[in-house]
PDB file of C-alpha atoms and ligand atoms in Angstrom:
ATOM      1  CA  UNK B  32     103.784 131.052  99.702  1.00 41.00           C
ATOM      2  CA  UNK B  33     103.610 127.435 101.205  1.00 43.00           C
ATOM      3  CA  UNK B  34     101.221 127.724 103.971  1.00 42.00           C
ATOM      4  CA  UNK B  35      98.312 129.190 101.158  1.00 48.00           C
ATOM      5  CA  UNK B  36     100.269 126.662  98.179  1.00 67.00           C
ATOM      6  CA  UNK B  37      98.182 123.986  97.222  1.00 81.00           C
ATOM      7  CA  UNK B  38      98.610 120.343  99.651  1.00 83.00           C
ATOM      8  CA  UNK B  39     101.315 118.364  98.096  1.00 86.00           C
ATOM      9  CA  UNK B  40      99.832 115.435  97.053  1.00 81.00           C
ATOM     10  CA  UNK B  41      97.657 113.566  98.990  1.00 82.00           C
ATOM     11  CA  UNK B  42      98.712 114.855 102.122  1.00 81.00           C
ATOM     12  CA  UNK B  43      95.536 116.442 102.998  1.00 80.00           C
ATOM     13  CA  UNK B  44      93.340 113.703 102.110  1.00 79.00           C
ATOM     14  CA  UNK B  45      92.505 112.318 105.338  1.00 77.00           C
ATOM     15  CA  UNK B  46      88.865 111.174 105.738  1.00 80.00           C
ATOM     16  CA  UNK B  47      88.904 107.159 106.450  1.00 82.00           C
ATOM     17  CA  UNK B  48      87.621 105.359 102.707  1.00 84.00           C
ATOM     18  CA  UNK B  49      84.257 102.974 102.781  1.00 87.00           C
ATOM     19  CA  UNK B  50      85.855  99.837 101.653  1.00 93.00           C
ATOM     20  CA  UNK B  51      83.287  97.388  99.962  1.00 95.00           C
ATOM     21  CA  UNK B  52      84.409  92.609  99.788  1.00 97.00           C
ATOM     22  CA  UNK B  53      83.224  91.346  97.136  1.00 98.00           C
ATOM     23  CA  UNK B  54      83.338  87.601  96.597  1.00 98.00           C
ATOM     24  CA  UNK B  55      83.751  87.355  92.112  1.00 98.00           C
ATOM     25  CA  UNK B  56      83.317  83.919  91.504  1.00 98.00           C
ATOM     26  CA  UNK B  57      83.922  81.141  95.027  1.00 97.00           C
ATOM     27  CA  UNK B  58      87.021  81.519  95.912  1.00 98.00           C
ATOM     28  CA  UNK B  59      88.183  84.656  94.128  1.00 98.00           C
ATOM     29  CA  UNK B  60      87.736  87.533  96.051  1.00 98.00           C
ATOM     30  CA  UNK B  61      88.450  91.407  95.488  1.00 98.00           C
ATOM     31  CA  UNK B  62      88.549  94.321  98.314  1.00 97.00           C
ATOM     32  CA  UNK B  63      87.161  97.925  96.910  1.00 96.00           C
ATOM     33  CA  UNK B  64      88.777 101.321  98.525  1.00 90.00           C
ATOM     34  CA  UNK B  65      86.997 104.068  96.249  1.00 86.00           C
ATOM     35  CA  UNK B  66      89.751 104.984  95.031  1.00 88.00           C
ATOM     36  CA  UNK B  67      92.305 103.631  97.189  1.00 91.00           C
ATOM     37  CA  UNK B  68      94.809 101.286  96.065  1.00 95.00           C
ATOM     38  CA  UNK B  69      92.830  97.564  95.562  1.00 97.00           C
ATOM     39  CA  UNK B  70      93.857  93.813  96.808  1.00 98.00           C
ATOM     40  CA  UNK B  71      92.318  90.428  95.687  1.00 98.00           C
ATOM     41  CA  UNK B  72      93.071  87.014  96.386  1.00 98.00           C
ATOM     42  CA  UNK B  73      92.225  83.317  94.447  1.00 98.00           C
ATOM     43  CA  UNK B  74      92.004  80.316  97.024  1.00 98.00           C
ATOM     44  CA  UNK B  75      94.254  77.455  96.095  1.00 98.00           C
ATOM     45  CA  UNK B  76      92.840  73.687  96.786  1.00 98.00           C
ATOM     46  CA  UNK B  77      94.917  74.308 100.076  1.00 98.00           C
ATOM     47  CA  UNK B  78      96.263  77.173  99.359  1.00 98.00           C
ATOM     48  CA  UNK B  79      95.432  80.784  99.083  1.00 98.00           C
ATOM     49  CA  UNK B  80      97.630  82.634  96.782  1.00 98.00           C
ATOM     50  CA  UNK B  81      96.951  87.400  97.935  1.00 98.00           C
ATOM     51  CA  UNK B  82      97.889  89.402  94.535  1.00 98.00           C
ATOM     52  CA  UNK B  83      98.987  93.088  96.447  1.00 98.00           C
ATOM     53  CA  UNK B  84     100.455  93.577 100.275  1.00 97.00           C
ATOM     54  CA  UNK B  85      99.383  97.386 100.767  1.00 97.00           C
ATOM     55  CA  UNK B  86     101.347  99.610 102.106  1.00 97.00           C
ATOM     56  CA  UNK B  87     102.263  98.719 106.306  1.00 98.00           C
ATOM     57  CA  UNK B  88     101.412  95.542 107.954  1.00 98.00           C
ATOM     58  CA  UNK B  89      98.890  96.782 110.069  1.00 97.00           C
ATOM     59  CA  UNK B  90      97.050  97.528 106.622  1.00 96.00           C
ATOM     60  CA  UNK B  91      97.565  94.895 105.177  1.00 98.00           C
ATOM     61  CA  UNK B  92      96.113  92.751 108.561  1.00 98.00           C
ATOM     62  CA  UNK B  93      92.800  94.518 108.315  1.00 96.00           C
ATOM     63  CA  UNK B  94      92.454  93.001 104.714  1.00 97.00           C
ATOM     64  CA  UNK B  95      93.406  89.889 106.757  1.00 98.00           C
ATOM     65  CA  UNK B  96      90.376  89.664 108.920  1.00 97.00           C
ATOM     66  CA  UNK B  97      88.327  90.435 106.459  1.00 97.00           C
ATOM     67  CA  UNK B  98      89.567  87.557 103.967  1.00 98.00           C
ATOM     68  CA  UNK B  99      89.567  84.724 106.946  1.00 98.00           C
ATOM     69  CA  UNK B 100      86.070  84.975 107.241  1.00 97.00           C
ATOM     70  CA  UNK B 101      85.637  83.366 103.801  1.00 98.00           C
ATOM     71  CA  UNK B 102      88.204  81.324 103.853  1.00 98.00           C
ATOM     72  CA  UNK B 103      91.419  79.980 106.364  1.00 97.00           C
ATOM     73  CA  UNK B 104      93.598  78.658 104.058  1.00 98.00           C
ATOM     74  CA  UNK B 105      97.697  79.733 104.635  1.00 98.00           C
ATOM     75  CA  UNK B 106      98.477  82.154 102.695  1.00 98.00           C
ATOM     76  CA  UNK B 107     101.051  80.266  99.794  1.00 98.00           C
ATOM     77  CA  UNK B 108     102.166  83.203  98.010  1.00 98.00           C
ATOM     78  CA  UNK B 109     101.758  86.954  97.511  1.00 98.00           C
ATOM     79  CA  UNK B 110     101.715  88.837  94.469  1.00 98.00           C
ATOM     80  CA  UNK B 111     103.741  91.998  94.237  1.00 98.00           C
ATOM     81  CA  UNK B 112     101.922  94.227  91.174  1.00 98.00           C
ATOM     82  CA  UNK B 113     104.867  96.240  90.897  1.00 98.00           C
ATOM     83  CA  UNK B 114     107.341  97.697  93.161  1.00 98.00           C
ATOM     84  CA  UNK B 115     105.324 100.757  94.908  1.00 98.00           C
ATOM     85  CA  UNK B 116     105.320 100.856  98.608  1.00 98.00           C
ATOM     86  CA  UNK B 117     102.294 101.313  99.210  1.00 97.00           C
ATOM     87  CA  UNK B 118     101.231  97.595  97.738  1.00 97.00           C
ATOM     88  CA  UNK B 119     104.564  95.906  98.712  1.00 98.00           C
ATOM     89  CA  UNK B 120     105.562  96.497 101.958  1.00 98.00           C
ATOM     90  CA  UNK B 121     103.048  95.532 104.193  1.00 98.00           C
ATOM     91  CA  UNK B 122     104.023  91.993 102.665  1.00 98.00           C
ATOM     92  CA  UNK B 123     105.140  90.385 106.279  1.00 98.00           C
ATOM     93  CA  UNK B 124     101.510  90.493 107.727  1.00 98.00           C
ATOM     94  CA  UNK B 125     101.571  87.694 104.912  1.00 98.00           C
ATOM     95  CA  UNK B 126     103.458  85.094 106.596  1.00 98.00           C
ATOM     96  CA  UNK B 127     103.677  84.100 102.816  1.00 98.00           C
ATOM     97  CA  UNK B 128     105.482  81.466 101.744  1.00 97.00           C
ATOM     98  CA  UNK B 129     106.674  82.440  98.527  1.00 98.00           C
ATOM     99  CA  UNK B 130     106.747  86.139  97.169  1.00 98.00           C
ATOM    100  CA  UNK B 131     106.468  86.453  93.816  1.00 98.00           C
ATOM    101  CA  UNK B 132     107.540  90.122  91.280  1.00 98.00           C
ATOM    102  CA  UNK B 133     108.965  90.548  88.110  1.00 98.00           C
ATOM    103  CA  UNK B 134     112.584  90.190  87.708  1.00 98.00           C
ATOM    104  CA  UNK B 135     111.868  93.958  86.792  1.00 98.00           C
ATOM    105  CA  UNK B 136     111.035  95.160  90.414  1.00 98.00           C
ATOM    106  CA  UNK B 137     113.464  93.659  92.163  1.00 98.00           C
ATOM    107  CA  UNK B 138     115.634  95.588  90.236  1.00 98.00           C
ATOM    108  CA  UNK B 139     113.473  99.046  90.818  1.00 98.00           C
ATOM    109  CA  UNK B 140     113.709  97.798  94.304  1.00 98.00           C
ATOM    110  CA  UNK B 141     117.231  97.787  95.016  1.00 98.00           C
ATOM    111  CA  UNK B 142     117.923 100.692  92.836  1.00 98.00           C
ATOM    112  CA  UNK B 143     115.164 102.594  94.124  1.00 98.00           C
ATOM    113  CA  UNK B 144     112.899 100.783  97.067  1.00 98.00           C
ATOM    114  CA  UNK B 145     114.126 103.599  99.927  1.00 98.00           C
ATOM    115  CA  UNK B 146     113.560 106.122  98.132  1.00 98.00           C
ATOM    116  CA  UNK B 147     110.703 105.336  97.118  1.00 98.00           C
ATOM    117  CA  UNK B 148     109.126 104.399 100.780  1.00 97.00           C
ATOM    118  CA  UNK B 149     109.501 107.864 101.950  1.00 97.00           C
ATOM    119  CA  UNK B 150     107.475 109.920  98.443  1.00 96.00           C
ATOM    120  CA  UNK B 151     104.640 107.156  99.331  1.00 95.00           C
ATOM    121  CA  UNK B 152     104.071 107.722 102.789  1.00 96.00           C
ATOM    122  CA  UNK B 153     105.185 111.810 102.118  1.00 94.00           C
ATOM    123  CA  UNK B 154     102.446 111.872  99.078  1.00 92.00           C
ATOM    124  CA  UNK B 155      99.793 109.511 101.016  1.00 91.00           C
ATOM    125  CA  UNK B 156     100.887 109.323 104.625  1.00 93.00           C
ATOM    126  CA  UNK B 157      96.302 108.261 105.556  1.00 92.00           C
ATOM    127  CA  UNK B 158      97.112 104.786 103.924  1.00 94.00           C
ATOM    128  CA  UNK B 159     100.994 104.688 106.034  1.00 95.00           C
ATOM    129  CA  UNK B 160      98.433 103.771 108.911  1.00 94.00           C
ATOM    130  CA  UNK B 161     101.027 102.318 111.511  1.00 96.00           C
ATOM    131  CA  UNK B 162     104.086 102.583 109.578  1.00 96.00           C
ATOM    132  CA  UNK B 163     106.069 101.034 112.341  1.00 97.00           C
ATOM    133  CA  UNK B 164     104.866  97.937 112.156  1.00 96.00           C
ATOM    134  CA  UNK B 165     106.960  97.411 108.425  1.00 98.00           C
ATOM    135  CA  UNK B 166     110.163  95.231 108.918  1.00 98.00           C
ATOM    136  CA  UNK B 167     112.120  97.195 105.751  1.00 98.00           C
ATOM    137  CA  UNK B 168     111.773  96.676 102.792  1.00 98.00           C
ATOM    138  CA  UNK B 169     109.791  93.812 100.510  1.00 98.00           C
ATOM    139  CA  UNK B 170     111.950  91.168  98.782  1.00 98.00           C
ATOM    140  CA  UNK B 171     110.074  88.708  96.053  1.00 98.00           C
ATOM    141  CA  UNK B 172     112.033  85.437  96.454  1.00 98.00           C
ATOM    142  CA  UNK B 173     110.340  84.487  92.970  1.00 98.00           C
ATOM    143  CA  UNK B 174     110.911  86.435  90.058  1.00 98.00           C
ATOM    144  CA  UNK B 175     109.890  85.425  85.712  1.00 98.00           C
ATOM    145  CA  UNK B 176     110.044  87.508  82.784  1.00 98.00           C
ATOM    146  CA  UNK B 177     107.105  86.586  80.963  1.00 98.00           C
ATOM    147  CA  UNK B 178     105.248  84.617  82.738  1.00 98.00           C
ATOM    148  CA  UNK B 179     104.307  81.600  86.066  1.00 98.00           C
ATOM    149  CA  UNK B 180     101.834  79.637  86.398  1.00 98.00           C
ATOM    150  CA  UNK B 181      99.969  78.254  89.516  1.00 98.00           C
ATOM    151  CA  UNK B 182      98.458  75.622  89.576  1.00 98.00           C
ATOM    152  CA  UNK B 183      95.711  76.296  92.395  1.00 98.00           C
ATOM    153  CA  UNK B 184      94.453  72.224  92.208  1.00 98.00           C
ATOM    154  CA  UNK B 185      90.605  71.170  93.786  1.00 95.00           C
ATOM    155  CA  UNK B 186      89.098  71.477  89.855  1.00 95.00           C
ATOM    156  CA  UNK B 187      89.849  74.839  90.927  1.00 97.00           C
ATOM    157  CA  UNK B 188      92.278  76.071  87.104  1.00 97.00           C
ATOM    158  CA  UNK B 189      94.898  78.065  87.000  1.00 98.00           C
ATOM    159  CA  UNK B 190      96.698  81.403  87.945  1.00 98.00           C
ATOM    160  CA  UNK B 191      98.763  83.167  85.257  1.00 98.00           C
ATOM    161  CA  UNK B 192     100.889  85.856  85.781  1.00 98.00           C
ATOM    162  CA  UNK B 193     101.848  87.077  83.501  1.00 98.00           C
ATOM    163  CA  UNK B 194     104.513  90.351  82.012  1.00 98.00           C
ATOM    164  CA  UNK B 195     102.861  91.656  79.460  1.00 98.00           C
ATOM    165  CA  UNK B 196     105.996  95.335  78.232  1.00 98.00           C
ATOM    166  CA  UNK B 197     106.212  98.041  79.935  1.00 98.00           C
ATOM    167  CA  UNK B 198     104.183  99.629  81.098  1.00 98.00           C
ATOM    168  CA  UNK B 199     102.586 101.433  84.128  1.00 98.00           C
ATOM    169  CA  UNK B 200     106.229 100.696  85.689  1.00 98.00           C
ATOM    170  CA  UNK B 201     109.149  98.128  83.419  1.00 98.00           C
ATOM    171  CA  UNK B 202     107.859  95.054  85.456  1.00 98.00           C
ATOM    172  CA  UNK B 203     103.600  95.293  86.284  1.00 98.00           C
ATOM    173  CA  UNK B 204     102.474  91.715  85.741  1.00 98.00           C
ATOM    174  CA  UNK B 205      98.367  90.564  85.974  1.00 98.00           C
ATOM    175  CA  UNK B 206      97.068  88.086  87.611  1.00 98.00           C
ATOM    176  CA  UNK B 207      94.819  86.297  85.562  1.00 99.00           C
ATOM    177  CA  UNK B 208      91.637  83.543  85.793  1.00 98.00           C
ATOM    178  CA  UNK B 209      90.855  81.707  82.459  1.00 98.00           C
ATOM    179  CA  UNK B 210      88.738  79.787  83.356  1.00 97.00           C
ATOM    180  CA  UNK B 211      86.776  82.196  85.288  1.00 98.00           C
ATOM    181  CA  UNK B 212      87.656  85.252  83.281  1.00 98.00           C
ATOM    182  CA  UNK B 213      89.273  86.949  85.987  1.00 98.00           C
ATOM    183  CA  UNK B 214      91.620  89.088  86.224  1.00 98.00           C
ATOM    184  CA  UNK B 215      93.346  91.377  88.490  1.00 98.00           C
ATOM    185  CA  UNK B 216      95.735  94.424  86.326  1.00 98.00           C
ATOM    186  CA  UNK B 217      97.812  96.366  89.164  1.00 98.00           C
ATOM    187  CA  UNK B 218      98.321  99.704  88.441  1.00 98.00           C
ATOM    188  CA  UNK B 219      98.528  98.290  84.286  1.00 98.00           C
ATOM    189  CA  UNK B 220      94.207  99.586  84.384  1.00 98.00           C
ATOM    190  CA  UNK B 221      92.322 101.905  86.368  1.00 95.00           C
ATOM    191  CA  UNK B 222      88.616 102.069  86.637  1.00 91.00           C
ATOM    192  CA  UNK B 223      87.197 105.512  87.189  1.00 87.00           C
ATOM    193  CA  UNK B 224      90.656 106.748  89.161  1.00 89.00           C
ATOM    194  CA  UNK B 225      93.070 108.791  87.737  1.00 90.00           C
ATOM    195  CA  UNK B 226      97.276 106.616  86.502  1.00 94.00           C
ATOM    196  CA  UNK B 227     100.354 107.683  88.184  1.00 96.00           C
ATOM    197  CA  UNK B 228     102.817 107.860  86.052  1.00 98.00           C
ATOM    198  CA  UNK B 229     105.500 109.012  87.718  1.00 98.00           C
ATOM    199  CA  UNK B 230     107.204 105.666  87.010  1.00 98.00           C
ATOM    200  CA  UNK B 231     105.946 104.575  83.508  1.00 98.00           C
ATOM    201  CA  UNK B 232     106.995 103.698  79.899  1.00 98.00           C
ATOM    202  CA  UNK B 233     104.276 106.387  78.005  1.00 98.00           C
ATOM    203  CA  UNK B 234     103.931 105.363  75.190  1.00 98.00           C
ATOM    204  CA  UNK B 235     104.484 101.472  75.190  1.00 98.00           C
ATOM    205  CA  UNK B 236     101.494 101.304  77.563  1.00 98.00           C
ATOM    206  CA  UNK B 237      99.298 103.297  76.206  1.00 98.00           C
ATOM    207  CA  UNK B 238     100.473 100.771  72.892  1.00 98.00           C
ATOM    208  CA  UNK B 239     101.099  97.212  73.062  1.00 98.00           C
ATOM    209  CA  UNK B 240     100.529  96.748  76.551  1.00 98.00           C
ATOM    210  CA  UNK B 241      97.884  97.740  76.497  1.00 98.00           C
ATOM    211  CA  UNK B 242      96.471  96.017  73.581  1.00 98.00           C
ATOM    212  CA  UNK B 243      97.897  92.775  75.381  1.00 98.00           C
ATOM    213  CA  UNK B 244      96.038  93.329  77.927  1.00 98.00           C
ATOM    214  CA  UNK B 245      92.486  93.791  76.343  1.00 98.00           C
ATOM    215  CA  UNK B 246      93.273  90.609  74.494  1.00 98.00           C
ATOM    216  CA  UNK B 247      92.871  87.897  77.877  1.00 98.00           C
ATOM    217  CA  UNK B 248      89.347  88.892  77.162  1.00 98.00           C
ATOM    218  CA  UNK B 249      88.563  89.324  81.257  1.00 98.00           C
ATOM    219  CA  UNK B 250      85.291  89.804  81.795  1.00 98.00           C
ATOM    220  CA  UNK B 251      85.373  91.012  85.470  1.00 98.00           C
ATOM    221  CA  UNK B 252      88.518  93.633  86.163  1.00 98.00           C
ATOM    222  CA  UNK B 253      89.772  94.556  89.429  1.00 98.00           C
ATOM    223  CA  UNK B 254      92.562  97.619  88.797  1.00 97.00           C
ATOM    224  CA  UNK B 255      94.660  99.266  91.139  1.00 97.00           C
ATOM    225  CA  UNK B 256      92.165 101.556  92.368  1.00 95.00           C
ATOM    226  CA  UNK B 257      88.463 102.213  91.710  1.00 94.00           C
ATOM    227  CA  UNK B 258      85.640 100.243  91.500  1.00 95.00           C
ATOM    228  CA  UNK B 259      85.162  96.336  90.031  1.00 97.00           C
ATOM    229  CA  UNK B 260      84.591  95.799  86.327  1.00 98.00           C
ATOM    230  CA  UNK B 261      81.914  93.826  85.947  1.00 98.00           C
ATOM    231  CA  UNK B 262      80.984  92.844  82.569  1.00 98.00           C
ATOM    232  CA  UNK B 263      83.108  93.278  78.996  1.00 98.00           C
ATOM    233  CA  UNK B 264      81.009  96.261  77.632  1.00 98.00           C
ATOM    234  CA  UNK B 265      82.079  98.089  81.524  1.00 98.00           C
ATOM    235  CA  UNK B 266      86.422  95.982  81.281  1.00 98.00           C
ATOM    236  CA  UNK B 267      86.201  97.600  78.121  1.00 98.00           C
ATOM    237  CA  UNK B 268      85.366 101.239  79.807  1.00 97.00           C
ATOM    238  CA  UNK B 269      88.428 100.996  82.455  1.00 97.00           C
ATOM    239  CA  UNK B 270      90.775  99.597  79.813  1.00 98.00           C
ATOM    240  CA  UNK B 271      89.472 102.921  76.884  1.00 97.00           C
ATOM    241  CA  UNK B 272      89.844 105.175  80.208  1.00 96.00           C
ATOM    242  CA  UNK B 273      92.993 104.175  80.766  1.00 97.00           C
ATOM    243  CA  UNK B 274      94.929 104.331  77.361  1.00 98.00           C
ATOM    244  CA  UNK B 275      92.537 107.382  76.287  1.00 97.00           C
ATOM    245  CA  UNK B 276      94.922 109.349  79.472  1.00 97.00           C
ATOM    246  CA  UNK B 277      96.688 108.519  78.223  1.00 98.00           C
ATOM    247  CA  UNK B 278      97.038 109.675  74.660  1.00 98.00           C
ATOM    248  CA  UNK B 279      95.465 112.496  75.677  1.00 98.00           C
ATOM    249  CA  UNK B 280      98.785 113.260  78.578  1.00 98.00           C
ATOM    250  CA  UNK B 281     101.336 111.988  75.658  1.00 98.00           C
ATOM    251  CA  UNK B 282      99.301 114.788  72.654  1.00 98.00           C
ATOM    252  CA  UNK B 283      99.441 118.391  75.294  1.00 98.00           C
ATOM    253  CA  UNK B 284     102.785 117.352  76.147  1.00 98.00           C
ATOM    254  CA  UNK B 285     104.145 116.627  72.916  1.00 98.00           C
ATOM    255  CA  UNK B 286     102.437 120.292  71.434  1.00 98.00           C
ATOM    256  CA  UNK B 287     103.516 122.119  74.184  1.00 98.00           C
ATOM    257  CA  UNK B 288     106.338 120.852  73.814  1.00 97.00           C
ATOM    258  CA  UNK B 289     106.628 121.047  70.289  1.00 97.00           C
ATOM    259  CA  UNK B 290     105.614 125.156  70.288  1.00 96.00           C
ATOM    260  CA  UNK B 291     108.445 125.159  72.751  1.00 95.00           C
ATOM    261  CA  UNK B 292     107.267 125.716  75.759  1.00 94.00           C
ATOM    262  CA  UNK B 293     108.882 124.610  78.719  1.00 96.00           C
ATOM    263  CA  UNK B 294     107.022 121.990  81.199  1.00 97.00           C
ATOM    264  CA  UNK B 295     105.142 124.066  83.579  1.00 97.00           C
ATOM    265  CA  UNK B 296     103.212 125.010  79.807  1.00 97.00           C
ATOM    266  CA  UNK B 297     102.947 121.390  79.079  1.00 98.00           C
ATOM    267  CA  UNK B 298     101.308 121.034  82.607  1.00 98.00           C
ATOM    268  CA  UNK B 299      99.343 123.257  81.707  1.00 97.00           C
ATOM    269  CA  UNK B 300      98.270 122.250  78.490  1.00 98.00           C
ATOM    270  CA  UNK B 301      97.678 118.227  80.190  1.00 98.00           C
ATOM    271  CA  UNK B 302      96.293 119.808  82.779  1.00 97.00           C
ATOM    272  CA  UNK B 303      93.694 121.580  81.243  1.00 97.00           C
ATOM    273  CA  UNK B 304      93.034 119.110  78.685  1.00 97.00           C
ATOM    274  CA  UNK B 305      92.427 116.216  81.141  1.00 97.00           C
ATOM    275  CA  UNK B 306      90.779 117.964  84.223  1.00 96.00           C
ATOM    276  CA  UNK B 307      87.018 118.096  82.294  1.00 95.00           C
ATOM    277  CA  UNK B 308      86.498 114.377  82.002  1.00 93.00           C
ATOM    278  CA  UNK B 309      89.513 113.133  84.800  1.00 94.00           C
ATOM    279  CA  UNK B 310      89.425 115.549  87.492  1.00 93.00           C
ATOM    280  CA  UNK B 311      87.169 114.712  89.730  1.00 91.00           C
ATOM    281  CA  UNK B 312      88.703 110.906  89.700  1.00 90.00           C
ATOM    282  CA  UNK B 313      90.624 110.054  92.854  1.00 85.00           C
ATOM    283  CA  UNK B 314      93.851 111.446  93.193  1.00 90.00           C
ATOM    284  CA  UNK B 315      93.837 113.353  89.859  1.00 93.00           C
ATOM    285  CA  UNK B 316      95.938 116.442  90.850  1.00 92.00           C
ATOM    286  CA  UNK B 317      97.917 114.888  93.455  1.00 92.00           C
ATOM    287  CA  UNK B 318      99.542 112.647  90.714  1.00 95.00           C
ATOM    288  CA  UNK B 319      99.289 115.204  87.075  1.00 97.00           C
ATOM    289  CA  UNK B 320     102.577 116.842  88.002  1.00 97.00           C
ATOM    290  CA  UNK B 321     105.133 113.702  88.251  1.00 97.00           C
ATOM    291  CA  UNK B 322     103.052 112.661  85.119  1.00 98.00           C
ATOM    292  CA  UNK B 323     103.843 115.826  83.213  1.00 98.00           C
ATOM    293  CA  UNK B 324     107.366 115.447  84.782  1.00 98.00           C
ATOM    294  CA  UNK B 325     107.707 111.728  83.576  1.00 98.00           C
ATOM    295  CA  UNK B 326     106.804 111.780  80.403  1.00 98.00           C
ATOM    296  CA  UNK B 327     108.612 115.480  79.500  1.00 98.00           C
ATOM    297  CA  UNK B 328     112.244 113.109  80.387  1.00 98.00           C
ATOM    298  CA  UNK B 329     111.264 110.267  78.626  1.00 98.00           C
ATOM    299  CA  UNK B 330     109.731 112.030  74.813  1.00 98.00           C
ATOM    300  CA  UNK B 331     113.280 113.849  75.721  1.00 97.00           C
ATOM    301  CA  UNK B 332     114.776 110.311  75.196  1.00 98.00           C
ATOM    302  CA  UNK B 333     115.469 109.654  79.346  1.00 98.00           C
ATOM    303  CA  UNK B 334     114.763 106.222  78.779  1.00 98.00           C
ATOM    304  CA  UNK B 335     114.287 104.657  83.092  1.00 98.00           C
ATOM    305  CA  UNK B 336     113.137 106.889  84.834  1.00 98.00           C
ATOM    306  CA  UNK B 337     114.414 108.944  87.265  1.00 98.00           C
ATOM    307  CA  UNK B 338     114.100 108.278  90.873  1.00 98.00           C
ATOM    308  CA  UNK B 339     111.401 110.253  93.198  1.00 98.00           C
ATOM    309  CA  UNK B 340     112.464 110.732  96.222  1.00 96.00           C
ATOM    310  CA  UNK B 341     110.920 113.251  98.831  1.00 95.00           C
ATOM    311  CA  UNK B 342     113.172 116.175  98.405  1.00 96.00           C
ATOM    312  CA  UNK B 343     112.019 115.640  94.355  1.00 97.00           C
ATOM    313  CA  UNK B 344     108.289 115.312  94.239  1.00 96.00           C
ATOM    314  CA  UNK B 345     108.780 118.669  96.508  1.00 96.00           C
ATOM    315  CA  UNK B 346     110.745 120.313  94.112  1.00 97.00           C
ATOM    316  CA  UNK B 347     108.552 119.683  90.827  1.00 97.00           C
ATOM    317  CA  UNK B 348     105.355 119.823  93.104  1.00 96.00           C
ATOM    318  CA  UNK B 349     106.499 124.073  93.674  1.00 95.00           C
ATOM    319  CA  UNK B 350     107.935 124.069  90.127  1.00 96.00           C
ATOM    320  CA  UNK B 351     104.187 122.900  88.858  1.00 96.00           C
ATOM    321  CA  UNK B 352     101.020 123.737  91.404  1.00 92.00           C
ATOM    322  CA  UNK B 353     103.136 127.031  92.965  1.00 83.00           C
TER     323      UNK B 353
HETATM  324 ZN1   ZN Q 115     101.898 101.782  90.979  1.00 62.45          ZN
END
């Protein structure tokens, strides 16, 4: 069985992605990579704020090399949108004075940071190029619960870090430039990339959290994965796709459960309903077993997501994809 089975998660996805560096406004940058995790940066008067850290210091240093073609200001703040290893473990490369995250992100790193590191390295080995350069878990030095504003200085306006409720994780934050109407949304919004919901709060995410993100009125949105959305229509489309993915997933799993089906039947129903629209998008097949497993728990009343370990990853994969 083992040899012929579907390759685990993204373990067989080893081809390098093309990276696209974009200047979104004066001093506002994003690097996207065909569905790999996106990163960004915002210049202040005499410092830089970086958004997301990538999986390893080596991967982070490649992003910083691109950024250094545009600015040599020191990185004063590194903002982590949430706790996932592919977005946090490269932090040491930035030499940031301050590492900012939501207070629930700190809690999650304490509770499951090591397990998540092992799990994600197994699921997405390509993103962990230079894994031996990771010095350990990344610890935020400043956390907040609702909002934290960074004054950029020099007429550059302000960067508002906001938590809009539970979503992709318990502690997602977005980075919002109200003057430029540019939003770094983290994994709360994906632009033509499949959602990962294995640690999510589906109902809240699809409801009040996405509504609050939408209400910001962004005109440029950098999602967690996928291309930058330029213009209100493209931003709206990315948010709609995200919401629709969640609704279809919930509906199919709810229906399967109501009709007496088990986890495997729920997975198959969700797969059949989502595949026509989302099947070609990056990480769709990789994520769906973990997504259905988490929503199955959530609808059964398990509020706090179970910890993914490398071992549990393989068990769920074998059960649903075997
Ligand atoms: Zn994530």
